[in-house]
Amino acid sequence: MANYTWKMWNIPGDELETSMVWADRFQSEKAAPTTQKVTGYDPLKFDDHTLGKGIRFQVYPKHGWNAVWDAMVTRSTVVRDSIVGIEDEYRKPYVLTGSGEKYFFADYHTVFCSIDIDRLWGEDALPYTGRMMIPLLIPGLAHAFPEGAESLHYSSCEFQTRVTEMKVITRHDSPDTLIIIEVPVLPGAAKCFPSNTLEYALEHNLFAEKAYPQQSAQAFDTYEAYVERGRKIPNLRYVGRHAEFKYWVRASGLRRERVSAWGWGPTRIRIVKPYQILPSTTSHKHEPLVPTLEVFSRLGLCDLDLNLNHLIERGVEVEEVRRALASNGQRVWIVSGGWCDFFDPPPKIDETFGSVGRQVAMARAFDVSVLRLFFGRLPLHEYCGEARETIVANIRRLADQYPQIQFNFENHGGASSRPDVCRDVLDRVGRANARLTFDPINFE
């Protein structure tokens, strides 16, 4: 494995720290879990390697990691931005982002960092090897490797280090197969690829100039210095391979790095705010939308609740609104949809689902995952067990159809003017992405 280790780290084997030698990566690494004797590295790995046989910390969720990440962010506010670093660390520390936003640590109970710890401080001091993942979807081929084989490791001087058949890991049942080819890359490699392919690779976690910590005594000393520097911030925690500068966080880096698609990558951060006050365009449905947005901007109102009335009823184009928002430096956090009636039985309810589908598409176009809707128009005196079963089934169907969208149902007239009705319906729906927009004026 001499050449394998060399191309993995771009350091000749006789110059490597023991913890960086591939065959010793578990038992030699600082604080790594204890495994059984490892005296070499078998280039052919079978499915029980990643899925946990003999190594208790390796697991794969039943429905895949995507389902885990989706559940984690269902009720979160996701901010896509670059990290400049921690500022004012001795008095009132905060995270400064590329857009100029300041996120003060004191505003949050706990702040979890999973990006490179040196990057959190606005520096670039810890050594890493990068990697590029090349996906190959092969239609009509059920299995590419010998039965049960998960990955092949190439120990000579080929560009690739390993080739993995993903369905063996995920247990996905398909007549086709997906092969992932992993190639180590060095710092600065991003400059060698076309911008459109690199942008796609970064968005889908197929490319990272920092992927594997190059662990050494000097690197550990540097890391510990950052940890010590952060002790003055009592609610700062570190999780994951990058923040903890550990190689063994998860067996499969491809699945581990999926987190960054939700804003935890080396240049992104996800912060859940304790509250956020959003001015809404709802009260301005009778004025042209684009000039209204400009007025909001001039008043310093840049974080918005955008009512979709102009787009649904008046034909205003999504792209026109997006251009206006970008020009004004504004961001939409919630979109407020039009009237829908979830008390309707089939086939009338199909009109509502068609309308909501179009509104969801608009929400996604604005990179928004929260959509405000209404329960429906049913008069209170007509609310009964049958009506309750109808609306519960309809909202549950909607929530299951769009699991990544949070639907906030506003109480507004009729049966929904009673708090006990709203609570009863949502309790019976039992979906985390079906919530209540509380309007106390509309309750009777």
XYZ file of C-alpha atoms in Angstrom:
444
model
C 0.000 0.000 0.000
C 3.013 2.351 -0.259
C 1.821 4.016 -3.472
C -1.768 4.086 -2.232
C -0.766 5.958 0.903
C 1.479 8.296 -1.108
C -1.241 9.294 -3.570
C -3.785 9.546 -0.747
C -1.794 12.181 1.169
C 0.720 13.342 -1.478
C 3.420 12.486 1.057
C 5.890 9.589 0.532
C 5.285 6.749 2.962
C 8.604 7.098 4.767
C 7.705 10.689 5.666
C 4.233 9.945 7.020
C 3.107 9.998 10.610
C 2.016 6.524 11.754
C -1.589 7.668 12.137
C -1.736 8.564 8.437
C -0.677 5.142 7.153
C -3.815 3.705 5.574
C -3.672 0.225 7.103
C -3.256 1.739 10.574
C -5.865 4.432 10.271
C -8.029 3.201 13.146
C -5.775 1.960 15.906
C -3.060 4.604 15.456
C -5.256 7.664 15.253
C -5.588 9.866 18.283
C -8.722 8.937 20.265
C -9.815 6.452 17.588
C -12.068 3.533 18.614
C -10.412 0.258 19.418
C -10.701 -2.353 16.676
C -9.459 -5.877 16.245
C -5.935 -6.412 14.965
C -5.343 -4.659 11.660
C -2.045 -5.680 10.075
C -2.795 -4.797 6.455
C -5.458 -3.518 4.140
C -7.532 -5.823 1.963
C -8.153 -4.017 -1.362
C -11.568 -5.709 -1.728
C -14.104 -4.561 0.874
C -17.429 -6.358 1.358
C -20.778 -4.985 2.529
C -20.274 -5.847 6.197
C -17.312 -3.440 6.311
C -19.299 -0.213 6.107
C -22.549 -1.498 7.562
C -21.035 -2.320 10.894
C -19.833 -5.893 11.374
C -17.325 -5.867 14.210
C -17.130 -2.056 14.380
C -19.990 -0.788 16.499
C -19.777 2.880 15.517
C -20.465 2.223 11.820
C -24.170 2.406 11.000
C -26.413 3.142 8.026
C -29.956 4.472 8.651
C -32.818 2.376 7.340
C -34.035 5.129 5.021
C -30.598 6.589 4.247
C -28.820 9.674 5.558
C -30.934 12.049 3.448
C -33.976 11.234 5.580
C -31.948 12.040 8.709
C -30.803 15.417 7.373
C -34.316 16.271 6.151
C -35.734 15.588 9.612
C -33.004 17.695 11.219
C -33.843 20.818 9.239
C -37.637 20.474 9.004
C -38.191 23.245 11.558
C -34.929 25.096 11.033
C -34.018 28.354 9.405
C -31.367 27.615 6.780
C -28.934 30.385 5.854
C -26.654 29.844 2.857
C -23.634 32.074 3.253
C -19.847 32.015 3.522
C -18.003 32.226 6.819
C -15.562 35.082 7.387
C -14.746 34.026 10.953
C -15.317 34.714 14.634
C -14.978 38.374 15.545
C -14.757 40.264 18.854
C -13.832 37.033 20.622
C -12.941 38.631 23.964
C -15.986 40.862 24.487
C -19.104 39.880 22.530
C -18.088 37.141 20.078
C -20.059 36.588 16.906
C -19.760 34.756 13.587
C -19.349 37.157 10.678
C -20.566 35.925 7.290
C -19.702 37.007 3.767
C -22.972 38.916 3.444
C -22.056 41.020 6.480
C -24.500 39.330 8.874
C -23.418 38.987 12.501
C -24.588 35.950 14.489
C -23.846 36.552 18.166
C -23.155 33.471 20.259
C -25.071 35.025 23.145
C -28.298 34.815 21.098
C -28.252 31.001 21.073
C -28.358 28.269 23.675
C -25.739 26.179 21.851
C -23.811 26.702 18.614
C -22.533 23.556 16.889
C -19.623 23.947 14.491
C -19.021 21.238 11.890
C -16.844 23.218 9.454
C -13.032 23.278 9.581
C -12.118 24.685 12.960
C -9.433 26.938 11.470
C -11.955 28.248 8.935
C -14.285 29.127 11.814
C -11.591 31.535 12.998
C -11.050 32.946 9.516
C -7.731 31.162 9.042
C -6.271 28.349 6.925
C -3.701 26.535 9.017
C -4.660 22.839 9.212
C -3.460 20.482 6.433
C -5.959 18.415 4.436
C -6.080 16.253 1.342
C -9.018 16.897 -0.956
C -11.067 14.488 -3.016
C -13.155 14.345 -6.151
C -16.056 11.916 -6.565
C -16.946 10.835 -10.108
C -20.434 9.236 -10.257
C -21.204 6.743 -13.016
C -24.808 5.582 -13.367
C -24.872 2.369 -15.419
C -28.387 1.502 -16.702
C -29.318 -2.145 -17.044
C -26.447 -3.462 -14.928
C -27.689 -4.918 -11.649
C -24.237 -5.505 -10.089
C -20.816 -4.276 -11.181
C -18.689 -5.992 -8.523
C -18.396 -9.571 -7.270
C -21.352 -10.553 -5.114
C -21.323 -8.708 -1.782
C -18.365 -6.482 -2.694
C -18.732 -2.846 -1.661
C -15.571 -1.215 -2.964
C -12.289 -1.842 -4.745
C -9.115 -0.079 -3.612
C -6.389 0.654 -6.160
C -3.008 0.409 -4.468
C -0.751 1.395 -7.359
C -0.225 4.771 -9.044
C -3.615 5.101 -10.741
C -5.400 8.408 -10.177
C -8.256 6.756 -8.264
C -7.945 5.390 -4.736
C -11.205 3.451 -4.618
C -14.316 2.624 -6.597
C -17.530 1.973 -4.670
C -20.838 0.430 -5.702
C -23.288 2.545 -3.735
C -26.305 0.190 -3.785
C -24.322 -2.323 -1.737
C -24.041 0.280 1.027
C -27.538 1.715 0.774
C -29.347 -1.607 0.112
C -31.146 0.164 -2.738
C -33.031 -2.289 -4.936
C -32.672 -1.321 -8.600
C -31.972 -2.919 -11.996
C -29.309 -0.209 -12.478
C -26.222 0.572 -10.438
C -24.300 3.679 -9.341
C -20.504 3.581 -9.212
C -18.504 6.260 -7.380
C -14.838 6.764 -8.340
C -12.799 8.635 -5.726
C -9.728 10.615 -6.799
C -7.498 12.552 -4.337
C -6.954 16.243 -5.193
C -4.511 18.812 -3.886
C -5.081 22.399 -2.693
C -5.776 24.654 -5.662
C -7.257 21.857 -7.776
C -10.542 23.758 -8.112
C -8.844 26.183 -10.505
C -8.318 23.367 -13.014
C -11.979 22.595 -13.735
C -14.699 24.414 -15.721
C -16.756 26.654 -13.448
C -20.102 25.019 -14.275
C -18.881 21.502 -13.470
C -17.166 22.687 -10.302
C -20.297 24.517 -9.129
C -22.345 21.349 -9.671
C -19.764 19.209 -7.881
C -19.627 21.515 -4.872
C -23.411 21.686 -4.589
C -23.697 17.884 -4.689
C -20.628 17.216 -2.506
C -18.651 15.568 -5.263
C -15.624 17.834 -4.800
C -13.790 19.142 -1.740
C -10.294 20.576 -1.479
C -10.443 19.752 2.224
C -11.713 16.244 2.880
C -9.203 14.192 4.897
C -7.227 15.674 7.819
C -3.472 15.161 7.415
C -2.869 14.189 11.012
C 0.505 14.690 12.590
C 1.862 15.798 15.945
C 2.264 19.338 14.636
C -1.266 19.376 13.171
C -2.747 18.120 16.459
C -0.938 20.889 18.351
C -2.413 23.439 15.940
C -5.883 21.966 16.370
C -5.659 21.956 20.180
C -4.629 25.610 20.078
C -7.882 26.420 18.257
C -9.887 24.416 20.803
C -8.216 26.280 23.636
C -8.891 29.591 21.896
C -12.593 28.739 21.738
C -12.950 27.907 25.446
C -13.795 31.550 26.147
C -17.070 30.932 24.239
C -18.923 28.572 26.611
C -21.742 27.527 24.236
C -19.508 26.611 21.273
C -19.377 22.890 20.432
C -17.514 20.950 17.733
C -18.972 17.994 15.834
C -17.833 16.006 12.817
C -14.635 15.204 10.993
C -13.665 18.777 10.102
C -14.447 20.487 13.388
C -12.858 17.688 15.429
C -9.960 17.124 12.991
C -10.585 13.373 13.058
C -10.311 10.926 10.215
C -12.643 8.210 11.472
C -15.921 10.105 12.151
C -17.782 7.900 9.668
C -16.638 5.072 7.469
C -18.040 6.558 4.266
C -16.984 10.146 3.637
C -19.505 10.451 0.796
C -22.457 10.024 3.131
C -20.913 12.068 5.928
C -20.335 15.073 3.692
C -23.991 15.078 2.568
C -24.550 17.324 5.569
C -23.015 20.264 3.766
C -25.845 20.319 1.317
C -27.929 21.502 4.211
C -25.439 24.248 5.081
C -22.753 22.604 7.193
C -19.961 22.472 4.617
C -16.588 24.208 4.820
C -18.007 27.536 3.602
C -21.553 27.399 4.944
C -23.254 27.536 8.292
C -26.774 26.801 9.499
C -28.101 28.866 12.371
C -31.552 28.592 13.922
C -32.684 31.975 15.166
C -34.714 32.219 18.384
C -37.200 34.518 16.596
C -37.431 36.569 13.433
C -39.781 39.452 12.601
C -40.710 39.494 8.918
C -42.595 42.316 7.191
C -45.159 40.903 4.771
C -46.379 42.046 1.365
C -49.857 40.684 2.208
C -51.216 44.138 3.039
C -49.999 45.444 -0.328
C -51.835 43.084 -2.665
C -53.526 46.029 -4.380
C -50.216 47.742 -5.240
C -47.761 46.562 -7.907
C -45.365 44.072 -6.340
C -41.988 45.171 -7.725
C -42.360 48.850 -6.668
C -43.595 47.625 -3.271
C -40.428 45.584 -2.848
C -38.340 48.642 -3.713
C -40.161 50.714 -1.073
C -39.575 47.949 1.477
C -35.885 47.955 0.576
C -35.572 51.719 0.973
C -37.105 51.340 4.431
C -34.488 48.732 5.318
C -36.966 45.825 5.165
C -34.909 43.088 3.547
C -36.105 39.860 5.235
C -39.600 39.226 3.912
C -42.800 37.215 3.962
C -43.802 37.267 0.292
C -47.487 36.935 -0.537
C -47.965 34.971 -3.774
C -51.157 36.813 -4.773
C -49.447 38.839 -7.503
C -47.965 35.689 -9.007
C -51.079 33.510 -8.675
C -53.814 35.988 -9.566
C -52.101 38.712 -11.618
C -49.542 36.861 -13.696
C -46.395 38.450 -12.293
C -43.450 36.266 -13.335
C -41.286 34.549 -10.729
C -38.087 35.617 -12.507
C -39.152 39.264 -12.443
C -39.619 39.074 -8.678
C -36.327 37.218 -8.206
C -34.470 39.923 -10.132
C -36.095 42.621 -7.998
C -35.192 40.842 -4.778
C -31.581 40.389 -5.897
C -31.315 44.024 -6.958
C -32.727 45.192 -3.605
C -30.598 42.841 -1.526
C -33.720 41.184 -0.102
C -34.375 37.617 1.024
C -37.710 35.795 1.220
C -38.049 33.487 4.232
C -41.756 32.582 3.985
C -44.243 32.649 1.126
C -47.929 33.169 1.874
C -50.171 31.190 -0.465
C -53.672 31.725 -1.748
C -56.962 30.381 -0.435
C -57.273 26.610 -0.421
C -59.942 24.472 1.208
C -58.711 21.296 2.863
C -62.215 20.476 4.082
C -63.175 19.578 0.498
C -63.690 15.874 -0.276
C -62.648 14.252 -3.579
C -62.713 15.195 -6.379
C -63.001 18.855 -5.353
C -59.846 18.568 -3.216
C -57.800 17.906 -6.386
C -58.139 21.600 -7.242
C -56.542 22.486 -3.930
C -53.652 20.053 -4.419
C -53.070 21.417 -7.919
C -52.964 24.967 -6.573
C -50.635 24.058 -3.700
C -48.342 22.229 -6.114
C -47.903 25.432 -8.103
C -47.300 27.403 -4.907
C -44.681 24.904 -3.748
C -42.889 25.325 -7.088
C -42.877 29.096 -6.537
C -41.568 28.658 -2.986
C -38.703 26.532 -4.253
C -37.912 29.108 -6.929
C -37.327 31.598 -4.086
C -35.294 29.005 -2.129
C -38.002 28.982 0.556
C -39.166 25.952 2.509
C -42.061 27.523 4.495
C -45.494 28.055 2.906
C -48.432 29.657 4.707
C -51.864 28.263 3.836
C -55.371 28.272 5.314
C -57.403 25.399 6.737
C -60.500 26.145 4.640
C -63.890 27.825 4.538
C -66.059 25.296 6.391
C -68.538 27.069 8.728
C -68.160 26.194 12.375
C -71.657 24.719 12.659
C -70.804 22.195 9.909
C -67.671 20.938 11.616
C -68.180 17.323 12.674
C -66.345 14.010 12.877
C -66.592 13.398 9.138
C -65.278 16.874 8.312
C -62.411 16.369 10.743
C -61.443 13.056 9.139
C -61.494 14.697 5.702
C -59.229 17.618 6.570
C -56.841 15.431 8.576
C -56.430 13.035 5.643
C -55.945 15.884 3.170
C -53.314 17.739 5.214
C -51.508 14.487 6.002
C -51.409 13.683 2.286
C -50.004 17.138 1.549
C -47.325 16.887 4.245
C -46.233 13.469 3.021
C -46.143 14.623 -0.596
C -43.796 17.524 0.202
C -41.731 16.440 3.244
C -39.164 19.215 2.762
C -41.772 21.990 2.856
C -43.153 23.261 6.158
C -46.840 24.128 5.808
C -48.107 26.717 8.295
C -51.904 26.750 8.447
C -53.442 30.029 9.546
C -56.637 30.206 11.576
C -59.012 32.396 9.600
C -62.792 32.230 9.929
C -65.274 29.387 10.087
C -64.277 26.226 11.920
C -60.630 27.354 12.080
C -61.635 30.354 14.195
C -61.744 27.956 17.168
C -58.357 27.153 18.783
C -59.533 23.704 19.891
C -60.453 22.799 16.289
C -57.030 23.855 14.951
C -55.200 21.965 17.664
C -57.325 18.852 17.247
C -56.758 18.771 13.479
C -52.983 19.259 13.608
C -52.567 16.802 16.489
C -54.364 14.171 14.449
C -52.357 14.994 11.315
C -49.231 14.188 13.303
C -46.678 15.556 10.833
C -43.748 17.759 11.854
C -44.083 19.839 8.691
C -47.750 20.703 9.306
C -47.822 23.572 11.813
C -50.002 26.518 12.868
C -49.650 30.186 11.932
C -51.104 31.732 15.089
C -53.262 34.793 14.372
C -54.909 35.760 17.692
C -57.186 38.348 16.045
C -58.860 35.623 13.991
C -59.683 33.398 16.965
C -63.156 33.716 18.430
